[in-house]
CHARMM-style PDB file with segment names, atoms N, HN, CA, C and O in Angstrom:
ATOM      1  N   UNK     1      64.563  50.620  58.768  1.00  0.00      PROA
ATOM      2  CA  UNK     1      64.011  51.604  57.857  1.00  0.00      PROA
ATOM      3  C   UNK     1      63.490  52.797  58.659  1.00  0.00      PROA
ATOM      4  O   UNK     1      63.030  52.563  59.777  1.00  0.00      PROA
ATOM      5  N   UNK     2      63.508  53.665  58.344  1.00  0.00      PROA
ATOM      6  HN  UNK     2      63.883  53.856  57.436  1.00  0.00      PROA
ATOM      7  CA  UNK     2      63.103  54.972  58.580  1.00  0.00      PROA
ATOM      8  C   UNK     2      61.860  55.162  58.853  1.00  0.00      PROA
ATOM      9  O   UNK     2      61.173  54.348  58.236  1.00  0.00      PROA
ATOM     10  N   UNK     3      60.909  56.260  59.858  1.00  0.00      PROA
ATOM     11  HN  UNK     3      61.468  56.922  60.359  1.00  0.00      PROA
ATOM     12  CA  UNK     3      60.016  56.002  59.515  1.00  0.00      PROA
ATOM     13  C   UNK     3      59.852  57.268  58.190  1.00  0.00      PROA
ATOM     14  O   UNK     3      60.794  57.841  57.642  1.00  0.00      PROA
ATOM     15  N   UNK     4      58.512  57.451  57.933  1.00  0.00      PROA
ATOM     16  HN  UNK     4      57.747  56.986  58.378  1.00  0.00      PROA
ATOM     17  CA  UNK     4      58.374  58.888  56.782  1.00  0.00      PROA
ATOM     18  C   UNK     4      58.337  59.914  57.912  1.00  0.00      PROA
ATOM     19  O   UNK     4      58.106  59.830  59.118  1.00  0.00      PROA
ATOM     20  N   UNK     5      58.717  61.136  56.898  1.00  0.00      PROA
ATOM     21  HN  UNK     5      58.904  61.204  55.919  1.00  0.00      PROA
ATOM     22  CA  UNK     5      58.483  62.260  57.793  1.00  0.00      PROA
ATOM     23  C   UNK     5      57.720  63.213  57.289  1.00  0.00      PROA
ATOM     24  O   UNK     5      58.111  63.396  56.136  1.00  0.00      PROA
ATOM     25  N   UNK     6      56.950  63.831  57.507  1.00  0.00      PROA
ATOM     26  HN  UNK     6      56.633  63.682  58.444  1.00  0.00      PROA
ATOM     27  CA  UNK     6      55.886  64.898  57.241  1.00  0.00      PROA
ATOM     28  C   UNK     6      55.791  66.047  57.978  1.00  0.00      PROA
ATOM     29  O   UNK     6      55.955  66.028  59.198  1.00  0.00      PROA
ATOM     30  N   UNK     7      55.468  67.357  57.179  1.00  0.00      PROA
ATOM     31  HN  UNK     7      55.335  67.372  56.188  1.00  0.00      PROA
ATOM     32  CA  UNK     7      55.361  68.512  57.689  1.00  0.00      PROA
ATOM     33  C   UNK     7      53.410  68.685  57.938  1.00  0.00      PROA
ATOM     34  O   UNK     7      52.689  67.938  57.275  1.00  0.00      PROA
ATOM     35  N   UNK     8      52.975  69.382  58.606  1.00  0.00      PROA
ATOM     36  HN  UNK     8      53.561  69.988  59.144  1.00  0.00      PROA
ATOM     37  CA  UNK     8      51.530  69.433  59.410  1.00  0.00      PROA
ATOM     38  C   UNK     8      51.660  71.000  59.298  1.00  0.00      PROA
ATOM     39  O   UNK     8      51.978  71.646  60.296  1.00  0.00      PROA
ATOM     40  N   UNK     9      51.348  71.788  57.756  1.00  0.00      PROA
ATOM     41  HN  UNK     9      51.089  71.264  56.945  1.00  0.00      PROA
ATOM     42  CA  UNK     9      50.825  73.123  58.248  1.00  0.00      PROA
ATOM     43  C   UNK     9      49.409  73.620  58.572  1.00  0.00      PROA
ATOM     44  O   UNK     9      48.300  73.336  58.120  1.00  0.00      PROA
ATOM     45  N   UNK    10      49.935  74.640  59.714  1.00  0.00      PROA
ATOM     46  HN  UNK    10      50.836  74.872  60.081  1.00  0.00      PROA
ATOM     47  CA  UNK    10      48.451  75.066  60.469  1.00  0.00      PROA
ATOM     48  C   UNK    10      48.522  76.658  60.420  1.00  0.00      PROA
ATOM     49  O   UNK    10      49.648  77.155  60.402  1.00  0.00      PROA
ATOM     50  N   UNK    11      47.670  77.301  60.403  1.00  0.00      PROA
ATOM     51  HN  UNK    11      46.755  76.897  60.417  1.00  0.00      PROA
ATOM     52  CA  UNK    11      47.831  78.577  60.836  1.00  0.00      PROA
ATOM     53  C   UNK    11      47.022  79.595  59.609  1.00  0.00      PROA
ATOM     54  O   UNK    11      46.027  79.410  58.908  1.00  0.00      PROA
ATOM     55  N   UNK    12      47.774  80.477  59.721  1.00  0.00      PROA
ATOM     56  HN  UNK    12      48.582  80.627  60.291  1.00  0.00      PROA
ATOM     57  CA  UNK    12      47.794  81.202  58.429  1.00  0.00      PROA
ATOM     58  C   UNK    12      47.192  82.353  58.954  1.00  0.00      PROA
ATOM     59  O   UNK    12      46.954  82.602  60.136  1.00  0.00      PROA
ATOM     60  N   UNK    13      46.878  83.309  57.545  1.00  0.00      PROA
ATOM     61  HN  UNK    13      47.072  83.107  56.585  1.00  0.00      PROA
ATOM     62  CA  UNK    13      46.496  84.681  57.829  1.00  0.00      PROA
ATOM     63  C   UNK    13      45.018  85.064  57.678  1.00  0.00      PROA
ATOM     64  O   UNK    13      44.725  86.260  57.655  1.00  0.00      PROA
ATOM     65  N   UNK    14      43.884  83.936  57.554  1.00  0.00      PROA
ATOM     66  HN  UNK    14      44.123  82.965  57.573  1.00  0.00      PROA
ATOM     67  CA  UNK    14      42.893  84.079  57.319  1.00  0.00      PROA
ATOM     68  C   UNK    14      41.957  84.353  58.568  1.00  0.00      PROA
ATOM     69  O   UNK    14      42.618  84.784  59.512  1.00  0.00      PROA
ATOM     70  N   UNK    15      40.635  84.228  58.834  1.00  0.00      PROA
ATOM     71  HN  UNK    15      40.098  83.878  58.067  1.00  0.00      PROA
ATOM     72  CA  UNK    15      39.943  84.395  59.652  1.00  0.00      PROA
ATOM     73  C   UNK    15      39.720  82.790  59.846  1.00  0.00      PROA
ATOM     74  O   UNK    15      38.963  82.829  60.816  1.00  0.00      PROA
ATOM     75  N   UNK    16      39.863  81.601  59.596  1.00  0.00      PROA
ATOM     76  HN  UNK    16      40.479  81.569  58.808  1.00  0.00      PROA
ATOM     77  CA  UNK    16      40.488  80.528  60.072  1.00  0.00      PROA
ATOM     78  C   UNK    16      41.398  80.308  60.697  1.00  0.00      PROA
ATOM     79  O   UNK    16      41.721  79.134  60.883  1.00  0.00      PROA
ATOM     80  N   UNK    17      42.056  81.246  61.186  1.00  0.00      PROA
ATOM     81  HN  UNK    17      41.794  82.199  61.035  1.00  0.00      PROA
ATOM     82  CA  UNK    17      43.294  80.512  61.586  1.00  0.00      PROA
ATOM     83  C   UNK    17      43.229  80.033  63.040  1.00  0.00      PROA
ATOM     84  O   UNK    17      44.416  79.841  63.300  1.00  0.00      PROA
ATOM     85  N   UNK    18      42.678  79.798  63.894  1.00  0.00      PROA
ATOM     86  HN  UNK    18      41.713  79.954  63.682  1.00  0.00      PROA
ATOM     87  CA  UNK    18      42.271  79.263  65.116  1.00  0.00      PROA
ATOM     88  C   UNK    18      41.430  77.219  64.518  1.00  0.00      PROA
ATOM     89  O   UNK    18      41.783  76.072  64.795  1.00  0.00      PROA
ATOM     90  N   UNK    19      40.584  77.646  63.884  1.00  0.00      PROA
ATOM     91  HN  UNK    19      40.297  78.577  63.659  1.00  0.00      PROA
ATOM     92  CA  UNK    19      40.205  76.592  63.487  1.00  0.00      PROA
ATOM     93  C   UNK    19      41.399  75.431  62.847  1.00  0.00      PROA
ATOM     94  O   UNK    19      41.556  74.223  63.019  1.00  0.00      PROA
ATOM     95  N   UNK    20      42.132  76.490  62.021  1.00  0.00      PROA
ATOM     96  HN  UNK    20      42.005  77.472  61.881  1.00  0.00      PROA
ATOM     97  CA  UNK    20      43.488  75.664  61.427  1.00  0.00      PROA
ATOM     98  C   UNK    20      44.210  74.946  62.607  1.00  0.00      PROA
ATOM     99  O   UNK    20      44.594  73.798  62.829  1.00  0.00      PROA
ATOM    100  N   UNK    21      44.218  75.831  63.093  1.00  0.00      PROA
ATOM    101  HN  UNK    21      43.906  76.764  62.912  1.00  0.00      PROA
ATOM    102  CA  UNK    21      45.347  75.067  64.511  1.00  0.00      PROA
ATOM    103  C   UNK    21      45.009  73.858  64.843  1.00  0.00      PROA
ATOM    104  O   UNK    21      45.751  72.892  64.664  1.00  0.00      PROA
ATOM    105  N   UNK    22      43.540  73.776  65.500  1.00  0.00      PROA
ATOM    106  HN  UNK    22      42.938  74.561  65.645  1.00  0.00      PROA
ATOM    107  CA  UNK    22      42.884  73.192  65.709  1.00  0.00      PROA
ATOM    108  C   UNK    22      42.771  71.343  65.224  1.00  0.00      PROA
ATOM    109  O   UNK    22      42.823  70.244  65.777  1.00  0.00      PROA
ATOM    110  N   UNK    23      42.533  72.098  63.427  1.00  0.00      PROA
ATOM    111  HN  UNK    23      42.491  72.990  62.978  1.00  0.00      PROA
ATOM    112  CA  UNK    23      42.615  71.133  62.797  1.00  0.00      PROA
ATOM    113  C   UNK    23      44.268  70.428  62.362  1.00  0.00      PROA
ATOM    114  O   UNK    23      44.674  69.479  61.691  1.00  0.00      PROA
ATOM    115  N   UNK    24      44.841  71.478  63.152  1.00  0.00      PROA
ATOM    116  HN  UNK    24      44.511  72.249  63.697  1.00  0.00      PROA
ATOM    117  CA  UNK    24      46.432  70.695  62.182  1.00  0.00      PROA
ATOM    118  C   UNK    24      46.855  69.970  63.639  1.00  0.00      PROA
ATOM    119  O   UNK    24      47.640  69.042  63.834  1.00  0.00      PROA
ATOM    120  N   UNK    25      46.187  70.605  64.420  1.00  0.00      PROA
ATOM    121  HN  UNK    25      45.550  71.359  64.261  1.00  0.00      PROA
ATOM    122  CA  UNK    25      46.689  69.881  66.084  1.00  0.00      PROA
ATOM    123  C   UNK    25      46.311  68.339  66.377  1.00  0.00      PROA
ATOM    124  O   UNK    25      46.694  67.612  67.294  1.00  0.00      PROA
ATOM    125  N   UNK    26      45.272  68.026  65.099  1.00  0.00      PROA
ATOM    126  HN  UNK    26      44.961  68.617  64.355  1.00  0.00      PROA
ATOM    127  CA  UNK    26      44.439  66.641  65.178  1.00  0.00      PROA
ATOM    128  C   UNK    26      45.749  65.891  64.352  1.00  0.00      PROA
ATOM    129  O   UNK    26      46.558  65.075  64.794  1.00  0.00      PROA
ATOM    130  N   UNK    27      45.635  66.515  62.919  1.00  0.00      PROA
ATOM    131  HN  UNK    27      44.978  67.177  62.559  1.00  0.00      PROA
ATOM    132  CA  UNK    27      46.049  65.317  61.963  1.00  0.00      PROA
ATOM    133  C   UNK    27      47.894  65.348  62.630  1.00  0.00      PROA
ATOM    134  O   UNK    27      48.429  64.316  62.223  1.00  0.00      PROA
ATOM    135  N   UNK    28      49.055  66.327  63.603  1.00  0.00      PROA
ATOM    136  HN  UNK    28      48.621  67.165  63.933  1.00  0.00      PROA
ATOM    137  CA  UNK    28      49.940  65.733  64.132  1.00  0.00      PROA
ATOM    138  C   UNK    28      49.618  64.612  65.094  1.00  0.00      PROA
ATOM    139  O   UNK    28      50.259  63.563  65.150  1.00  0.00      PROA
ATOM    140  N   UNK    29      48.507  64.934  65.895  1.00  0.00      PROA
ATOM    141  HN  UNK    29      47.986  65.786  65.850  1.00  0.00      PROA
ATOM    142  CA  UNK    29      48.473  63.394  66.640  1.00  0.00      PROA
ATOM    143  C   UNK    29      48.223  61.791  65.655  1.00  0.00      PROA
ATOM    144  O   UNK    29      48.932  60.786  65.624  1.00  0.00      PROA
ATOM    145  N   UNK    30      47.208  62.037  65.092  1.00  0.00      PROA
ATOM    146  HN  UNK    30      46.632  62.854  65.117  1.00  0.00      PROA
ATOM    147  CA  UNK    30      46.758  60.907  64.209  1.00  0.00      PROA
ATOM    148  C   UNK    30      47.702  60.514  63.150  1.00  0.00      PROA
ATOM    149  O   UNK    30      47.538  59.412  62.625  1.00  0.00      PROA
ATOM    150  N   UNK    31      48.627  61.240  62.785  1.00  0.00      PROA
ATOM    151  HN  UNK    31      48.760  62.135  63.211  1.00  0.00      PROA
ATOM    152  CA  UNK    31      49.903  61.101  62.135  1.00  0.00      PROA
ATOM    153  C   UNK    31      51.127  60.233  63.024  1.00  0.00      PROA
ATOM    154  O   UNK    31      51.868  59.307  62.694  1.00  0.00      PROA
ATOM    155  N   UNK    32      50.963  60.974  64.262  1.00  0.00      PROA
ATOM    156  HN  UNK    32      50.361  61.726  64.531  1.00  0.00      PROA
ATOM    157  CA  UNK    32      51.906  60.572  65.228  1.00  0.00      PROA
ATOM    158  C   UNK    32      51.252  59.071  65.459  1.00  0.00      PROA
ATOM    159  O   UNK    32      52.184  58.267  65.464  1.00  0.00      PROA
ATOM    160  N   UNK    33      50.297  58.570  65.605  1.00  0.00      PROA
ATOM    161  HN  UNK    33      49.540  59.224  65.601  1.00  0.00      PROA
ATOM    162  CA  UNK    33      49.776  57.802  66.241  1.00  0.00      PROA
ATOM    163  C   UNK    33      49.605  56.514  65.376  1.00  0.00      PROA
ATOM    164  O   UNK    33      49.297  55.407  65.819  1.00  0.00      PROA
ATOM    165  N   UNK    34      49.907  56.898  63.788  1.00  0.00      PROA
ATOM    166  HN  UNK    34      50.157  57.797  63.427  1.00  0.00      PROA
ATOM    167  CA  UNK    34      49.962  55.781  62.847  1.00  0.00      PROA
ATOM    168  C   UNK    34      51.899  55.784  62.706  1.00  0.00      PROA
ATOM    169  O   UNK    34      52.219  54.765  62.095  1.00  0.00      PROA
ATOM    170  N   UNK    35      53.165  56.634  63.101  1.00  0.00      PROA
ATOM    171  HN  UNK    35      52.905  57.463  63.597  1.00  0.00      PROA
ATOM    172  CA  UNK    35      54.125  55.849  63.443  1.00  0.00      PROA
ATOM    173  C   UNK    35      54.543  57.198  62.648  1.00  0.00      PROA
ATOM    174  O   UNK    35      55.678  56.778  62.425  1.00  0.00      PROA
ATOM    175  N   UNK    36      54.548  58.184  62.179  1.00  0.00      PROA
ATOM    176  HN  UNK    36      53.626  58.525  62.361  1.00  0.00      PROA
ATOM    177  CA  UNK    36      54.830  59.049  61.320  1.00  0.00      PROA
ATOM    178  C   UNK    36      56.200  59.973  62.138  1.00  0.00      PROA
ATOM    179  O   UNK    36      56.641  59.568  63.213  1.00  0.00      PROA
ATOM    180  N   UNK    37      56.560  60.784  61.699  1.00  0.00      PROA
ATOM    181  HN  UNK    37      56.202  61.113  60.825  1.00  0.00      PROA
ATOM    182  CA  UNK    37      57.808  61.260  62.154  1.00  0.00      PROA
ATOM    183  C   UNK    37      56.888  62.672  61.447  1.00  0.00      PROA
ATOM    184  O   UNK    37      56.454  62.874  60.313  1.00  0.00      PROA
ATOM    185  N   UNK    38      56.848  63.594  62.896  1.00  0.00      PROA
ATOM    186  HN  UNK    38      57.201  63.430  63.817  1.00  0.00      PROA
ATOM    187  CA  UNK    38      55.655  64.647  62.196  1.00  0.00      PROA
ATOM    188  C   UNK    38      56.638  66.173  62.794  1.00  0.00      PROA
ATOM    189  O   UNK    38      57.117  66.221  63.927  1.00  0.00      PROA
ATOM    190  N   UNK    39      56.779  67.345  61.731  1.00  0.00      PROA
ATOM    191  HN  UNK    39      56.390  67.306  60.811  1.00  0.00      PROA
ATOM    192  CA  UNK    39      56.792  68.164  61.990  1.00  0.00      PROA
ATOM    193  C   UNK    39      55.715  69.337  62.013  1.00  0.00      PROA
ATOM    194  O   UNK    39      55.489  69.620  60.836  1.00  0.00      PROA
ATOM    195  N   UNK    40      55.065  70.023  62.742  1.00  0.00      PROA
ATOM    196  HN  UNK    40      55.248  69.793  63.697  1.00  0.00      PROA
ATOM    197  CA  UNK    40      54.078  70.647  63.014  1.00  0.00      PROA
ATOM    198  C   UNK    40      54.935  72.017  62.482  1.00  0.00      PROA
ATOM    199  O   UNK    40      55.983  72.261  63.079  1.00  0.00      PROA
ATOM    200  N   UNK    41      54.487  72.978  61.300  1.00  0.00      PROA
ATOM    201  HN  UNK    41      53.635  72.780  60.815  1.00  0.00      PROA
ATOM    202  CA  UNK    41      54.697  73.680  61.297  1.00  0.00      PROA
ATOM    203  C   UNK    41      53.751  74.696  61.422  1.00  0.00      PROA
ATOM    204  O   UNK    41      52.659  74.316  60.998  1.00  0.00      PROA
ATOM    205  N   UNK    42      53.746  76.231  61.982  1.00  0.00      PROA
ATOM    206  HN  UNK    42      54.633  76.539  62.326  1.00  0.00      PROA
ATOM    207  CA  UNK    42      52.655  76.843  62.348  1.00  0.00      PROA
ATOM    208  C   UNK    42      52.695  78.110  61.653  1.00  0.00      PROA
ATOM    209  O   UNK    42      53.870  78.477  61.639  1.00  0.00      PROA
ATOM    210  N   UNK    43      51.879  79.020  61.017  1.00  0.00      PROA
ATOM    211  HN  UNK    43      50.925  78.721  61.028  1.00  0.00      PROA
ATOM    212  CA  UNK    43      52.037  80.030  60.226  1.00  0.00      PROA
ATOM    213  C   UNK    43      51.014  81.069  60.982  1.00  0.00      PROA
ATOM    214  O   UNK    43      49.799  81.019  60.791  1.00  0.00      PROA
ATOM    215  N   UNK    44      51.778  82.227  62.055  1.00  0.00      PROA
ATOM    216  HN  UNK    44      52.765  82.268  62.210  1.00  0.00      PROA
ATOM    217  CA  UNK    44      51.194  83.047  62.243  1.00  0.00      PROA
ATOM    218  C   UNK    44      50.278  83.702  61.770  1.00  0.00      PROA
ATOM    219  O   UNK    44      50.248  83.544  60.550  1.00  0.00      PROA
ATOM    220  N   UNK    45      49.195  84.635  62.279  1.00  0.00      PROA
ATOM    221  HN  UNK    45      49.219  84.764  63.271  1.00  0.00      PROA
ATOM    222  CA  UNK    45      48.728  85.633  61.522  1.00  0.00      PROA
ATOM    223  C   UNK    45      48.677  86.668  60.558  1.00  0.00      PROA
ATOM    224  O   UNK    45      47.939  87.107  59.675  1.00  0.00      PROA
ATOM    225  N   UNK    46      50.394  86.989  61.404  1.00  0.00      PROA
ATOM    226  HN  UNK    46      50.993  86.632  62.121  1.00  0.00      PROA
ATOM    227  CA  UNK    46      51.088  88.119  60.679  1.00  0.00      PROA
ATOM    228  C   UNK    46      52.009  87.369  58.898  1.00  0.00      PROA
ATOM    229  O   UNK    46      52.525  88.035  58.001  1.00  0.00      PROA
ATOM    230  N   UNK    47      51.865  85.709  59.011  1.00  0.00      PROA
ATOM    231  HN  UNK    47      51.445  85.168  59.740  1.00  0.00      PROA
ATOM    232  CA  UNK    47      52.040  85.049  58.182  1.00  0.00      PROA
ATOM    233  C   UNK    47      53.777  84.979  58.663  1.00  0.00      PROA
ATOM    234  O   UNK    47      54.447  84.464  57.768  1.00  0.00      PROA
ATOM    235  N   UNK    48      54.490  85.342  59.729  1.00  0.00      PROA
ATOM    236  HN  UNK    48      53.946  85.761  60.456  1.00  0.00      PROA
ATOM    237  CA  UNK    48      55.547  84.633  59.896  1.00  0.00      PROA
ATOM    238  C   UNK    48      55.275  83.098  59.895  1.00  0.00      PROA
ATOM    239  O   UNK    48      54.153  82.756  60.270  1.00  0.00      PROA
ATOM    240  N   UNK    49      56.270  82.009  59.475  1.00  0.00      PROA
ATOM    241  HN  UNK    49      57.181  82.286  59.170  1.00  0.00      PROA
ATOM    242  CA  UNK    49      56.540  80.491  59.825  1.00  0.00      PROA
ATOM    243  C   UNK    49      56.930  79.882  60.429  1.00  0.00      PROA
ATOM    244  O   UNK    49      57.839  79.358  59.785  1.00  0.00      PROA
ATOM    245  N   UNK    50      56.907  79.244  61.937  1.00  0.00      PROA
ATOM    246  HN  UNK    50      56.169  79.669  62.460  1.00  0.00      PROA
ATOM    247  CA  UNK    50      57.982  78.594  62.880  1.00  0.00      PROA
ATOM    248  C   UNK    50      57.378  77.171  63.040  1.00  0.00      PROA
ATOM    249  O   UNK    50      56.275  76.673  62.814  1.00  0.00      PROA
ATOM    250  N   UNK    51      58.465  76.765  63.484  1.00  0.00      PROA
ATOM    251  HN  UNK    51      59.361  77.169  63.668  1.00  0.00      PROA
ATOM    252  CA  UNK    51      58.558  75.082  63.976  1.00  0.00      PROA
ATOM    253  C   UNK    51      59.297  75.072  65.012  1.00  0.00      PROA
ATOM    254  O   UNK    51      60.111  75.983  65.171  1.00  0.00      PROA
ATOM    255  N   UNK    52      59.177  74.075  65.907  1.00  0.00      PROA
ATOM    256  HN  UNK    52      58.517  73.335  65.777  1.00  0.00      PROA
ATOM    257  CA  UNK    52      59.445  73.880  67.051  1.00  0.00      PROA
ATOM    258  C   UNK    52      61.531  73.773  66.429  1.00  0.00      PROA
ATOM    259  O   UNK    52      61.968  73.215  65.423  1.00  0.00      PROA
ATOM    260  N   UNK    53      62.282  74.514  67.477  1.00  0.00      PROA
ATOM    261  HN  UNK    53      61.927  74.968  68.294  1.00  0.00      PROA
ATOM    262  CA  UNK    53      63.737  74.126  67.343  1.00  0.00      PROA
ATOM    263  C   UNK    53      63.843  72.675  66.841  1.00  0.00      PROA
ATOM    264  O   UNK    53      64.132  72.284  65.710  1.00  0.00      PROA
ATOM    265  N   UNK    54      63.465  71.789  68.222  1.00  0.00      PROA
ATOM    266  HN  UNK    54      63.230  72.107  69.141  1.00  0.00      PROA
ATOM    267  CA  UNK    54      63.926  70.484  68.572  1.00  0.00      PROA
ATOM    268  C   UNK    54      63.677  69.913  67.096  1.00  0.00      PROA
ATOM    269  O   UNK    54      64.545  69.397  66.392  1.00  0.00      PROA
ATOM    270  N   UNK    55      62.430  70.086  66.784  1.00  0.00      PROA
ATOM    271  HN  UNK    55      61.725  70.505  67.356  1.00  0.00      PROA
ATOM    272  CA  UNK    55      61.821  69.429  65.040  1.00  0.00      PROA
ATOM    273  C   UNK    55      63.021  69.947  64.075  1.00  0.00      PROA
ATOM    274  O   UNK    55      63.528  69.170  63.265  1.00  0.00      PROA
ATOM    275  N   UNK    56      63.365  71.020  64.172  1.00  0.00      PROA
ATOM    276  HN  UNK    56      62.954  71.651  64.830  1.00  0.00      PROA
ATOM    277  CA  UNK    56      63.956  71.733  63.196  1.00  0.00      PROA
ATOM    278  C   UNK    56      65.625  70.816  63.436  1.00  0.00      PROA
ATOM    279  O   UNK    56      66.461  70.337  62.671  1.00  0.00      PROA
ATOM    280  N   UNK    57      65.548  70.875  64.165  1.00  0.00      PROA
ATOM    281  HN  UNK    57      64.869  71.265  64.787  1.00  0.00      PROA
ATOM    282  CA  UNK    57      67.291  70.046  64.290  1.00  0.00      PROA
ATOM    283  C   UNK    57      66.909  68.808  63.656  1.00  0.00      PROA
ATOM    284  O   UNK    57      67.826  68.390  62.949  1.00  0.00      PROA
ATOM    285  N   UNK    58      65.863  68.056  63.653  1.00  0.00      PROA
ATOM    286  HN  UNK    58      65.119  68.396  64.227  1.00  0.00      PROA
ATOM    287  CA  UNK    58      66.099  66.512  63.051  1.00  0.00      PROA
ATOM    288  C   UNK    58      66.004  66.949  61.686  1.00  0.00      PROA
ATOM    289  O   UNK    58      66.525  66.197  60.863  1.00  0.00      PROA
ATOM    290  N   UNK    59      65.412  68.076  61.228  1.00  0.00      PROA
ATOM    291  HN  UNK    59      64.988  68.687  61.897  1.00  0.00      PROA
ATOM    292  CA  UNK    59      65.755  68.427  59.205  1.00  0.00      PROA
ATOM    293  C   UNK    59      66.997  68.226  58.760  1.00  0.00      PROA
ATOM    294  O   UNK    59      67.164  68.123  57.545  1.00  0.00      PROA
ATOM    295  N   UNK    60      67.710  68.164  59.336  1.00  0.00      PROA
ATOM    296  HN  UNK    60      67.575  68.248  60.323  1.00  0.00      PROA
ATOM    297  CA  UNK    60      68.900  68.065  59.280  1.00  0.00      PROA
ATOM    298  C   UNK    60      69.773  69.576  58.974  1.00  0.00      PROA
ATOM    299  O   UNK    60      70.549  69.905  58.076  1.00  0.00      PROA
ATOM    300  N   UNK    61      69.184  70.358  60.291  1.00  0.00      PROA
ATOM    301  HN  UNK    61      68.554  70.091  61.020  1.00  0.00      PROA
ATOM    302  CA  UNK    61      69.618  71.922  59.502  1.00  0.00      PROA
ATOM    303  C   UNK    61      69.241  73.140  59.695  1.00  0.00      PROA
ATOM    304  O   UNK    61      69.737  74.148  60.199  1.00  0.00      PROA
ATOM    305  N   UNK    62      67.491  72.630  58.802  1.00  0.00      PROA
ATOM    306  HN  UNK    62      67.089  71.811  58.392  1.00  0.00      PROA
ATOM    307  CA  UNK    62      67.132  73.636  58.979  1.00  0.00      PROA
ATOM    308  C   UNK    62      66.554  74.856  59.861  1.00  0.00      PROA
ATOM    309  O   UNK    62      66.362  74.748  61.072  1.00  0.00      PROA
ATOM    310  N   UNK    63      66.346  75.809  59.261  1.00  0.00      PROA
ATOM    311  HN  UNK    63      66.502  75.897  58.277  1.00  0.00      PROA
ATOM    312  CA  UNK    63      66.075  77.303  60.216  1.00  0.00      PROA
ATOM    313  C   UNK    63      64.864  77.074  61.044  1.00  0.00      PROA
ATOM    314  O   UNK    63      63.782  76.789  60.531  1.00  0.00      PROA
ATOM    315  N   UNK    64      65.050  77.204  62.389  1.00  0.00      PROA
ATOM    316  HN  UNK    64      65.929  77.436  62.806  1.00  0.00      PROA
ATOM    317  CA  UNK    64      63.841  77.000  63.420  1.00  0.00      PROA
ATOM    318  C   UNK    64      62.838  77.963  63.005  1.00  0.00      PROA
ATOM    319  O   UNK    64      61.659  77.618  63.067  1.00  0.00      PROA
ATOM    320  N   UNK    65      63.127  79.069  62.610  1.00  0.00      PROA
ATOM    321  HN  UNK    65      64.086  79.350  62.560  1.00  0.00      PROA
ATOM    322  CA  UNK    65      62.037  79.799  61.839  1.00  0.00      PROA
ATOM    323  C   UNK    65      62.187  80.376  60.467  1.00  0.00      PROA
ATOM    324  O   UNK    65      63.120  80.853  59.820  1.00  0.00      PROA
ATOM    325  N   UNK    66      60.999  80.168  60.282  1.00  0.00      PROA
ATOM    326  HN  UNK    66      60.242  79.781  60.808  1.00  0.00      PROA
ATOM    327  CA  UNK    66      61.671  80.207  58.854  1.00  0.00      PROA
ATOM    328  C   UNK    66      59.918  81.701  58.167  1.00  0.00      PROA
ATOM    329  O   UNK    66      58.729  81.472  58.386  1.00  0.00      PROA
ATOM    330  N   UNK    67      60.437  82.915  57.457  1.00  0.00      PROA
ATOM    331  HN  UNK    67      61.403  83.102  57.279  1.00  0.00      PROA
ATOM    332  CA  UNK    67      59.807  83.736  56.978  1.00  0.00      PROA
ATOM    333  C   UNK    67      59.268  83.637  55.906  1.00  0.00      PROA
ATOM    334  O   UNK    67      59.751  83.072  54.926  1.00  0.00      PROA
ATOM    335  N   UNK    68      58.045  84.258  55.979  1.00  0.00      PROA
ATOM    336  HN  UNK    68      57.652  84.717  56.776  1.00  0.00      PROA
ATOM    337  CA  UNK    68      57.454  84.009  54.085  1.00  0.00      PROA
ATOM    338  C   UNK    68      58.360  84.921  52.905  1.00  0.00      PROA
ATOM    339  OT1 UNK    68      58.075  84.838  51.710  1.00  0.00      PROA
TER     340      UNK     68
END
């Protein structure tokens, strides 16, 4: 069986967005660490969207970056 897979957004355009990181940088480990299959996606300031390539190839596909 598979494991699940989950997306981890962090970032964004607020005056949080350092803290976000922060906090999305926890729940990929603790995700990772209960067996999860985790994509970390990160949402610039400027509110562009990226994910790591390598993550993006196991979507089966999809765009390594992807725009709002």
């Amino acid at each position: 069986m598979d494991r699940a897979h989950v997306a981890v957004l962090m970032g964004g355009v607020s005056s949080e967005h350092e803290v976000s990181l922060r906090s999305g940088a926890n729940a990929v480990r603790a995700l990772e660490g209960q067996g999860y299959r985790v994509t970390p996606v990160t949402i610039a300031k400027d509110g562009r969207w990226r994910m790591p390539r390598r993550r993006a190839d196991n979507l089966g596909g999809a765009p390594a970056r992807l725009l709002r």
